[in-house]
Tab-separated table of C-alpha atoms in Angstrom:
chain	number	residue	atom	x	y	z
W	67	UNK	CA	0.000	0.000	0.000
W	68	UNK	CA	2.935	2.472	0.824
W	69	UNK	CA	4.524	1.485	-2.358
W	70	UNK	CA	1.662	2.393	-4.607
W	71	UNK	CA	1.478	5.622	-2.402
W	72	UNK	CA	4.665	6.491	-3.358
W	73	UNK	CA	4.100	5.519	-6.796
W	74	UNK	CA	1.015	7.616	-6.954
W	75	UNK	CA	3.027	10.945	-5.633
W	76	UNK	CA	6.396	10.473	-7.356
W	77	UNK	CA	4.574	10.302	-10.527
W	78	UNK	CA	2.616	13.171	-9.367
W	79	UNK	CA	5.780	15.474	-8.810
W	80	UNK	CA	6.905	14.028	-11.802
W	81	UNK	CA	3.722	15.640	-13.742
W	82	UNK	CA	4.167	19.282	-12.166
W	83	UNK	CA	8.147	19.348	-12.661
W	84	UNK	CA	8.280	18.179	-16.224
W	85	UNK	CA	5.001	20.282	-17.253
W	86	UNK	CA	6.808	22.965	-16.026
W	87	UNK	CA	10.392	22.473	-17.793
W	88	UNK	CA	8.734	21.768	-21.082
W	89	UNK	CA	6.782	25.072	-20.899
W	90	UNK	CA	9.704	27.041	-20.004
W	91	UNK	CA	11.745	25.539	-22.376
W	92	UNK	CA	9.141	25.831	-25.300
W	93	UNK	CA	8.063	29.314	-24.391
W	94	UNK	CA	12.415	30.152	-24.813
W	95	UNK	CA	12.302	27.815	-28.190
W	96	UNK	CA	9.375	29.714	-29.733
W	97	UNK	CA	11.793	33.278	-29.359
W	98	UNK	CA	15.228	31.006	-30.531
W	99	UNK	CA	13.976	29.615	-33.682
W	100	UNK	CA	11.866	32.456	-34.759
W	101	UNK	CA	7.854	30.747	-34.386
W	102	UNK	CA	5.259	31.662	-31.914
W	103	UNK	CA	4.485	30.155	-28.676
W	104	UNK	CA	0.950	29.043	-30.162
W	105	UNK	CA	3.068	27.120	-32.480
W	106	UNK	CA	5.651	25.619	-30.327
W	107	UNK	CA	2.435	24.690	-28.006
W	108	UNK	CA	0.700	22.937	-31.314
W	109	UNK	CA	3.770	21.261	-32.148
W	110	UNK	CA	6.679	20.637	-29.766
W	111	UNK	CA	4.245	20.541	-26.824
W	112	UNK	CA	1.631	18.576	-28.255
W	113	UNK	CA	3.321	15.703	-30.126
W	114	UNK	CA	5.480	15.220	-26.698
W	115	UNK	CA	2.636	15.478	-24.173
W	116	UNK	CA	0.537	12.606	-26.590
W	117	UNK	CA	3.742	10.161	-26.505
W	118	UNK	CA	1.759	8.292	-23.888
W	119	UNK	CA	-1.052	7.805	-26.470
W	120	UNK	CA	1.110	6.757	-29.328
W	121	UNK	CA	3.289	3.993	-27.591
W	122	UNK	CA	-0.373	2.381	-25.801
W	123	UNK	CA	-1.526	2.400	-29.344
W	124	UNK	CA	1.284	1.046	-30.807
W	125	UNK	CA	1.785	-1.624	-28.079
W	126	UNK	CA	-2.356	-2.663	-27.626
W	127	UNK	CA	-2.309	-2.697	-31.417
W	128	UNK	CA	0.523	-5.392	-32.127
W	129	UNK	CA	-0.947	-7.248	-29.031
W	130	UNK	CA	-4.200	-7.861	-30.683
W	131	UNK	CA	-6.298	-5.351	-28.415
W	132	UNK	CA	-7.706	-2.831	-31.275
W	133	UNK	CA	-10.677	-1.369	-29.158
W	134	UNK	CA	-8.433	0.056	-26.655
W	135	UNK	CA	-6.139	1.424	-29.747
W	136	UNK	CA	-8.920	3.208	-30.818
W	137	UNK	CA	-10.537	3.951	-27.077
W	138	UNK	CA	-7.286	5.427	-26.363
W	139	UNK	CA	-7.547	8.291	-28.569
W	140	UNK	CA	-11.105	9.095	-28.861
W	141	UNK	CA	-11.320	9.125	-24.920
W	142	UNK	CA	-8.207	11.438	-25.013
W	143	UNK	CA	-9.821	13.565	-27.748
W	144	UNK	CA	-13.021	14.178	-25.297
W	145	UNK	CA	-10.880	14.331	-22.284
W	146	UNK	CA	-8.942	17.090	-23.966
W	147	UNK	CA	-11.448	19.314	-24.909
W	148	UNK	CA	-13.834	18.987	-21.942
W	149	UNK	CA	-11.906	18.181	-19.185
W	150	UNK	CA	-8.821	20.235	-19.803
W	151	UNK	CA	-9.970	23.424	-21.608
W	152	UNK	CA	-12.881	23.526	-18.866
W	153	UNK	CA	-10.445	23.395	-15.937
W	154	UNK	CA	-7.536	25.622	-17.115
W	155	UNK	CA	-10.508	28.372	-18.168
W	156	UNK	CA	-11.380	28.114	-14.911
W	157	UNK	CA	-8.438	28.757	-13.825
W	158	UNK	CA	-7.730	32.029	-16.124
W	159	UNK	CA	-9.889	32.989	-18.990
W	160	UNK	CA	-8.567	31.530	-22.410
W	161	UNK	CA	-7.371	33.856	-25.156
W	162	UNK	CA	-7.721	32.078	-28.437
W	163	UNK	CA	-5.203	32.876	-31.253
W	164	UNK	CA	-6.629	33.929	-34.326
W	165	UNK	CA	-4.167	31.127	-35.848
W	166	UNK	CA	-6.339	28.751	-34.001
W	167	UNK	CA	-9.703	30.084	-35.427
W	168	UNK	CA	-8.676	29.889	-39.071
W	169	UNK	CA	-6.665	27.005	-39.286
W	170	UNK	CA	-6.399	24.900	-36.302
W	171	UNK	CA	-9.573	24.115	-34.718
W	172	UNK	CA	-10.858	23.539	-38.274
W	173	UNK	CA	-8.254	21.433	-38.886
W	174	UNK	CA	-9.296	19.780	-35.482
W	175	UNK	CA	-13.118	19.551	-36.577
W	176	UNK	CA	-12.267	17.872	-40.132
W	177	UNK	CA	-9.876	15.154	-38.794
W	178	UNK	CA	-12.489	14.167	-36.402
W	179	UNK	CA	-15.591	14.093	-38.805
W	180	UNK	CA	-13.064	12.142	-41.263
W	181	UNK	CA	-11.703	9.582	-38.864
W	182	UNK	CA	-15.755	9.335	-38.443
W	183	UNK	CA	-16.354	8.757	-41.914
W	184	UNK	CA	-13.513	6.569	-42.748
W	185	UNK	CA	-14.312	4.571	-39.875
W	186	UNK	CA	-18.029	3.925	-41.021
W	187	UNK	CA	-16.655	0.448	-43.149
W	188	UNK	CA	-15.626	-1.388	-39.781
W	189	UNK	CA	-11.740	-0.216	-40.477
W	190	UNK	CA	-8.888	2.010	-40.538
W	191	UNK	CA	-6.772	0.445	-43.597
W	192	UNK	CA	-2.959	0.896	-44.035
W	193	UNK	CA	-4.092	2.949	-47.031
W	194	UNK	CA	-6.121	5.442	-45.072
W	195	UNK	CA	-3.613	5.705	-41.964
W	196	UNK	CA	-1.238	6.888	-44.745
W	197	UNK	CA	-3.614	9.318	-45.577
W	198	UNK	CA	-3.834	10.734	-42.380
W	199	UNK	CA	-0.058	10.377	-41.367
W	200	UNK	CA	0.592	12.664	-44.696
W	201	UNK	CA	-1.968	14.802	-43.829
W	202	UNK	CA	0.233	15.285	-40.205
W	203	UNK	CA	3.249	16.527	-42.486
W	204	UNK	CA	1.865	18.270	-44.468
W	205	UNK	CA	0.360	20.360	-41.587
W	206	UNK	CA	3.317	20.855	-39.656
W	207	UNK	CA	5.388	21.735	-42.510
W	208	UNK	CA	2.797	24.475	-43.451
W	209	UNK	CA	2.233	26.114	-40.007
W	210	UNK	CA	6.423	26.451	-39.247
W	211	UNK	CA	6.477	28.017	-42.485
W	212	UNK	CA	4.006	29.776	-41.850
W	213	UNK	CA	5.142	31.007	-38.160
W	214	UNK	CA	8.383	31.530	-39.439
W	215	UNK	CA	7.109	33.792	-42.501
W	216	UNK	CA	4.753	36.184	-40.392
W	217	UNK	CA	7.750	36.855	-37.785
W	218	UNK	CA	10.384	38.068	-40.359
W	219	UNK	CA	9.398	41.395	-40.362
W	220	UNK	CA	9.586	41.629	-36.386
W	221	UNK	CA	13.356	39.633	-36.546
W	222	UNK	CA	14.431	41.996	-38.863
W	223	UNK	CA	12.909	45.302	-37.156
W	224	UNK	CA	14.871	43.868	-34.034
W	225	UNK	CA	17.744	42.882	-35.314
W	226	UNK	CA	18.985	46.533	-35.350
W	227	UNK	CA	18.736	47.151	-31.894
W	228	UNK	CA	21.339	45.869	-29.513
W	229	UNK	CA	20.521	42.812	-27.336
W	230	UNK	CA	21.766	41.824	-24.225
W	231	UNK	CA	24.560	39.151	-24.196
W	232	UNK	CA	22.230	35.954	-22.940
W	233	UNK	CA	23.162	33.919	-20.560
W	234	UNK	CA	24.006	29.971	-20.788
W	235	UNK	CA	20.294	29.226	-19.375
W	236	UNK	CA	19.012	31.220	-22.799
W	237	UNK	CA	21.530	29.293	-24.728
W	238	UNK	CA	19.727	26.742	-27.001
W	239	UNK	CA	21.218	23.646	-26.396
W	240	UNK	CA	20.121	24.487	-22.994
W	241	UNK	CA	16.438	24.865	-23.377
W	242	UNK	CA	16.367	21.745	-25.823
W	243	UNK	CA	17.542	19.452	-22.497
W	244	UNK	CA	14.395	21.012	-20.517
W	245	UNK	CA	12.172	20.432	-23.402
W	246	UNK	CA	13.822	16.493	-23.222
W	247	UNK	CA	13.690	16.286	-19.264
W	248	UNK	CA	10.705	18.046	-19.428
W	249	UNK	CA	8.557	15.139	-21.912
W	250	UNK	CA	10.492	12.620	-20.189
W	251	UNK	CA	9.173	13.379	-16.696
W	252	UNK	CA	5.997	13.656	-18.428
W	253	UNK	CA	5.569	10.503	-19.873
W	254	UNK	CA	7.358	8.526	-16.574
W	255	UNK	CA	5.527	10.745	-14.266
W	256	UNK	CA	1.986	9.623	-16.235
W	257	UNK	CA	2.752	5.694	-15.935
W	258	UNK	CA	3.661	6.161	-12.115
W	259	UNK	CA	0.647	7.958	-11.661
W	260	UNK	CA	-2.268	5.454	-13.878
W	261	UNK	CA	0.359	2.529	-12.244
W	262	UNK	CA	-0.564	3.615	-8.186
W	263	UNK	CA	-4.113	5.059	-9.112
W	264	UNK	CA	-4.504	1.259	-10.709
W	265	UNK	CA	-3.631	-0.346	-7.719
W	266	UNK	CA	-5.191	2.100	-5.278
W	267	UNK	CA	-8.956	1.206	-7.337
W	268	UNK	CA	-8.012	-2.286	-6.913
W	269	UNK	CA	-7.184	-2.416	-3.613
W	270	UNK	CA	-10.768	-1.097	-2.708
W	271	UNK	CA	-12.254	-3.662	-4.850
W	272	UNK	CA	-13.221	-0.958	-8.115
W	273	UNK	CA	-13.604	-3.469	-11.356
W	274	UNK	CA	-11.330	-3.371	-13.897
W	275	UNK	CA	-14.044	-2.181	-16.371
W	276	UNK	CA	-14.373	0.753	-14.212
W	277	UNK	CA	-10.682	1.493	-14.035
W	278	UNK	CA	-10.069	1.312	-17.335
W	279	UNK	CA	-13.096	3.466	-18.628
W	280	UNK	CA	-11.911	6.681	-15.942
W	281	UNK	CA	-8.435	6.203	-14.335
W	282	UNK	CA	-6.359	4.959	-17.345
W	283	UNK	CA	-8.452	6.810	-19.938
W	284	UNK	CA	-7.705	10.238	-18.002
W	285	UNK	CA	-3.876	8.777	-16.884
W	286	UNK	CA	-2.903	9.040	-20.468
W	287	UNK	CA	-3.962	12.970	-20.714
W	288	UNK	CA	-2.309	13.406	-17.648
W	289	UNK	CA	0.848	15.372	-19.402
W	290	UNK	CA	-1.831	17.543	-21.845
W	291	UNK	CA	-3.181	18.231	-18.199
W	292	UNK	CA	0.215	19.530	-15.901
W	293	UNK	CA	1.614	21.124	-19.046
W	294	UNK	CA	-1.696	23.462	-20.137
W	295	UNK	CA	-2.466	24.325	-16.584
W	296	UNK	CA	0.922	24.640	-15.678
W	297	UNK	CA	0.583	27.161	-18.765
W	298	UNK	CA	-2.279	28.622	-17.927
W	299	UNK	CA	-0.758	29.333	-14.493
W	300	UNK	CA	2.334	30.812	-16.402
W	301	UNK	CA	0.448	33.492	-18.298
W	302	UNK	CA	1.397	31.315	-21.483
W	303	UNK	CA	-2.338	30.958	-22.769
W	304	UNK	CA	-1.511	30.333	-26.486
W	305	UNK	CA	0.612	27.217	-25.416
W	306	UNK	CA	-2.518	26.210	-22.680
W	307	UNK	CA	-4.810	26.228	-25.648
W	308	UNK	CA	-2.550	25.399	-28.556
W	309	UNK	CA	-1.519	22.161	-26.556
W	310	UNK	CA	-5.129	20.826	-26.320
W	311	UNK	CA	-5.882	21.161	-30.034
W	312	UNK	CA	-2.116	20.395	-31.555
W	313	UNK	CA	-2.972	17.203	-29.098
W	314	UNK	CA	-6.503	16.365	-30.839
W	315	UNK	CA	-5.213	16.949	-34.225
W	316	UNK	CA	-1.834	15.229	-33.385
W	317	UNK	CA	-4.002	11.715	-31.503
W	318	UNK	CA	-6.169	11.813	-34.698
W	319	UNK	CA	-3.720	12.421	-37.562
W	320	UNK	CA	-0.365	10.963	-36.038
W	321	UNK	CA	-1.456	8.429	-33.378
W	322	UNK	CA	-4.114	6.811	-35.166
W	323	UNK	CA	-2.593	7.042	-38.647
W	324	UNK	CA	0.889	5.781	-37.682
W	325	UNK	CA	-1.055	2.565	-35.524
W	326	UNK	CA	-3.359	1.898	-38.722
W	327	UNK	CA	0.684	1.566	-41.068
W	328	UNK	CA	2.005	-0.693	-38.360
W	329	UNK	CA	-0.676	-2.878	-37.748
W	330	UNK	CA	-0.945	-5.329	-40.384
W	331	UNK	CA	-4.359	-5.158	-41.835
W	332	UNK	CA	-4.840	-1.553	-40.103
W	333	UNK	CA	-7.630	-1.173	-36.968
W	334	UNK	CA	-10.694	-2.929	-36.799
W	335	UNK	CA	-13.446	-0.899	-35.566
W	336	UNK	CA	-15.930	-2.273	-33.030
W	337	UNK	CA	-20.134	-1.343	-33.510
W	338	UNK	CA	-19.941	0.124	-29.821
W	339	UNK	CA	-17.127	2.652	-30.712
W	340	UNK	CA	-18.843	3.506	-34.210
W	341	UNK	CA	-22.521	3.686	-31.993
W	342	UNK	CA	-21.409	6.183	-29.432
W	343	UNK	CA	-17.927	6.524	-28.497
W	344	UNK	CA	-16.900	8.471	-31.970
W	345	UNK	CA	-20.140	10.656	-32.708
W	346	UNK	CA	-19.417	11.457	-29.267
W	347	UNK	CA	-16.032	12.627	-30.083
W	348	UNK	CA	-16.978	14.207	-33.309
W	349	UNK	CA	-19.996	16.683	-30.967
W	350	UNK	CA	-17.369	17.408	-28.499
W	351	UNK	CA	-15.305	18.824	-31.536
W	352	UNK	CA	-18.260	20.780	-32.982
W	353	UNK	CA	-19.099	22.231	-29.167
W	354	UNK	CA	-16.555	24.218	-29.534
W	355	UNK	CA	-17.010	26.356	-32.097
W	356	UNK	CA	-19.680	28.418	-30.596
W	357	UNK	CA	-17.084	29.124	-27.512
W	358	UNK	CA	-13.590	29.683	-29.624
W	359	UNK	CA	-15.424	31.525	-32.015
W	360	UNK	CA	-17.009	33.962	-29.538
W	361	UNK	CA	-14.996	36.957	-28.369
W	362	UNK	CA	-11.858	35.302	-28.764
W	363	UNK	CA	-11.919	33.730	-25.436
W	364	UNK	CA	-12.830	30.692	-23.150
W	365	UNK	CA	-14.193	32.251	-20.343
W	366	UNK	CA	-14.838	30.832	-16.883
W	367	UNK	CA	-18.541	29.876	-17.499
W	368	UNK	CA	-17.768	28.211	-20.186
W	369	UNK	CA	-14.788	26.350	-18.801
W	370	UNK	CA	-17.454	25.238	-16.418
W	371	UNK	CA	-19.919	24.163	-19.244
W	372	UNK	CA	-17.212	22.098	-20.365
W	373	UNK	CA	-15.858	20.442	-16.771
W	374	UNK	CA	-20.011	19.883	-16.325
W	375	UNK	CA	-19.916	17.219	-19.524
W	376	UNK	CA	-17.027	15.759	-18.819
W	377	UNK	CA	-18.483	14.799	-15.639
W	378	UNK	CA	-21.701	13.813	-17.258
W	379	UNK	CA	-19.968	11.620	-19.992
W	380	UNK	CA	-18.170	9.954	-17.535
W	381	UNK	CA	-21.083	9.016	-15.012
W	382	UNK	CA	-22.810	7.427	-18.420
W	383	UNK	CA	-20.123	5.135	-19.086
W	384	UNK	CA	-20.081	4.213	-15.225
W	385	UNK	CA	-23.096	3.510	-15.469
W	386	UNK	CA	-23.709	1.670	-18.387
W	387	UNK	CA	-21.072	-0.384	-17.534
W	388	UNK	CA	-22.773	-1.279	-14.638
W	389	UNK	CA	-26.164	-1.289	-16.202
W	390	UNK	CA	-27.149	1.114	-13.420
W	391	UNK	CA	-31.201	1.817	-12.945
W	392	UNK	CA	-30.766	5.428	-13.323
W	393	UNK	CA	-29.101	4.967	-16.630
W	394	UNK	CA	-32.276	5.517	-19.073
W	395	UNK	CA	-33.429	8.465	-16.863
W	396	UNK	CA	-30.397	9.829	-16.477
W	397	UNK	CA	-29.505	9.480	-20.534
W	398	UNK	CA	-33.051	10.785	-21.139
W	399	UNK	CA	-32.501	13.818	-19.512
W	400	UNK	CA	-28.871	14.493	-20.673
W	401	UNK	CA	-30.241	14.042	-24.602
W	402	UNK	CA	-33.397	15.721	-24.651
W	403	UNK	CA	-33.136	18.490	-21.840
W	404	UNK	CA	-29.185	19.818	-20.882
W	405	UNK	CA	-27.192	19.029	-23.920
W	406	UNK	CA	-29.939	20.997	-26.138
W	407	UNK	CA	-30.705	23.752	-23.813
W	408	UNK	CA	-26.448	24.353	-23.871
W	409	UNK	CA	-26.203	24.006	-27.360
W	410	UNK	CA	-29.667	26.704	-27.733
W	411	UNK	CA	-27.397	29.003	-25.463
W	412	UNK	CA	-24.186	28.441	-26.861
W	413	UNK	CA	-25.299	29.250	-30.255
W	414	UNK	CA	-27.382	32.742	-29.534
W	415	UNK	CA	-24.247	33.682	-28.066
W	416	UNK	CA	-22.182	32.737	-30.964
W	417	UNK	CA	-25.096	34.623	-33.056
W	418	UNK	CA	-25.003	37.829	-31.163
W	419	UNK	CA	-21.049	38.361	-31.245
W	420	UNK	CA	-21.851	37.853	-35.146
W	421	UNK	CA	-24.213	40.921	-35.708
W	422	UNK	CA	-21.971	43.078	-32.644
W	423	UNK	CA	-18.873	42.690	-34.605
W	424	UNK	CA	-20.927	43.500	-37.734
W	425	UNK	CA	-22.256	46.217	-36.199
W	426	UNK	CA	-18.510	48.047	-35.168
């Protein structure tokens, strides 16, 4: 028992340490190599805090357990969005980039309807996880340009004024090894954690079913989680938000392409995960334009709106794993009372910032 305490906390400490490494040293490599923060946070951050995700895949895959391939990354997808958004906008309202608004949240709404649609024949083929691995390079090579492009001008403007002699901490080299420490505490700190929380639920008799629909499901966000509030804590918003939607895109373009090429025969895709598990994934997505499109900002309320799903999504699956007798009440009222009534408010919202900004 003391053991998987200690497992539990190092892992923990692990979390908060390397969340906070890779966000210094990202924020530092955004200024080095001449690309913004948001895009550091969409790239560098992202890809490293959803390593977790790609080696389960990769490893459940080649040991003949598909559904939790798949599981993996549309549970993280959700978890992401509700879960993570909602509790670092609680924590400080959200400023989204305009970056994000044209290019990377639809991005992030188009990968998820077409891992939907491609998904509708029962399987993710070799030939359609290249399609979606390309898709990944073709997108990172475009927003570096991109970055890189846009911030000529201010290099150049800047390059005539003097600037101080930096110091070996600002030295590159130097903030690449905190990026490195910083994803491998991350990923090490994230299997301590799901390892002690695993044996905690079992030690108080909690079914596996149960464990692995909320602990291990949420212990392989755990990085996206330290490193965006850690971020959000830091004042660096663009990487807090860019992290949670480089990590979508990244889980559906990267993770899920590169496990459909390795597998032989690519991922099978069960009737439960085509029934609910994606369309759930796909809303989620579509939630959020009302709230990134409005004002520019994830506000508080709407951080709460989000934490307030998550919460519902996951009593659901508790309970219909269980086959609970509040489950068809509780589903009933979900469906056809709270998630319209959000959506009704969500969306006059999103309509009045329309006609004020057409009115300016």
């Amino acid at each position: 028992m003391l053991e998987n305490a200690g497992l539990f906390l190092g892992g923990l400490l692990l979390l908060i340490f390397g969340a906070d490494w890779l966000v210094r040293g990202a924020s530092k490599l955004a200024f080095k190599l001449g690309i913004s923060p948001l895009v550091v946070g969409l790239t560098v951050v992202a890809f490293g805090t959803s390593a977790p995700e790609l080696a389960i895949n990769i490893q459940s895959s080649l040991g003949g357990q598909p559904d939790l391939a798949l599981g993996n990354v549309v549970g993280s997808n959700i978890f992401n969005v509700l879960f993570i958004l909602g509790l670092s906008a609680l924590i400080t309202p959200l400023l989204v980039d305009r970056q994000l608004i044209r290019l990377d949240v639809p991005l992030m709404l188009v990968a998820s309807l077409a891992v939907y649609l491609l998904a509708l024949d029962g399987n993710l083929s070799t030939l359609e996880g290249g399609l979606l691995f390309g898709s990944m390079l073709f997108y990172l090579i475009f927003i570096i340009r991109q970055s890189r492009h846009e911030n000529q001008a201010n290099d150049s403007q800047e390059s005539s004024q003097s600037s101080p002699i930096p110091s070996k901490l600002d030295l590159l080299p130097f903030q690449l090894l905190l990026i490195l420490a910083g994803l491998a505490a991350l990923v090490l700190g994230s299997g301590w954690l799901v390892g002690g929380a695993v044996a905690f639920a079992r030690h108080f008799g909690v079914s596996e079913l149960i464990i692995g629909l909320t602990i291990v499901a949420a212990g392989t966000s755990m990085p996206e989680v330290a490193t965006s509030i850690m971020a959000a804590l830091k004042g660096e918003r663009d990487i807090a938000v860019g992290n949670v939607v480089g990590s979508n895109i990244f889980n559906l373009l990267s993770v899920l392409g590169l496990t459909s090429l390795l597998v032989p025969g690519g991922i099978p895709i069960s009737t439960a995960a085509l029934g609910f598990d994606l369309p759930v994934m796909v809303v989620v997505a579509f939630a959020t334009l009302p709230i990134f499109f409005t004002g520019q900002i994830i506000d508080r309320w709407e951080g709460g709106i989000f934490l307030f799903y998550y919460i519902a999504y996951t009593l659901y699956l508790i309970m219909d794993a269980t086959s609970h007798d509040l489950l068809p009440l509780f589903g009933t009222t979900m469906l056809y009372f709270i998630a319209p009534l959000t959506l009704i408010t969500l969306y006059l919202l999103f309509y009045r910032e329309k006609r004020r900004s057409k009115g300016r």
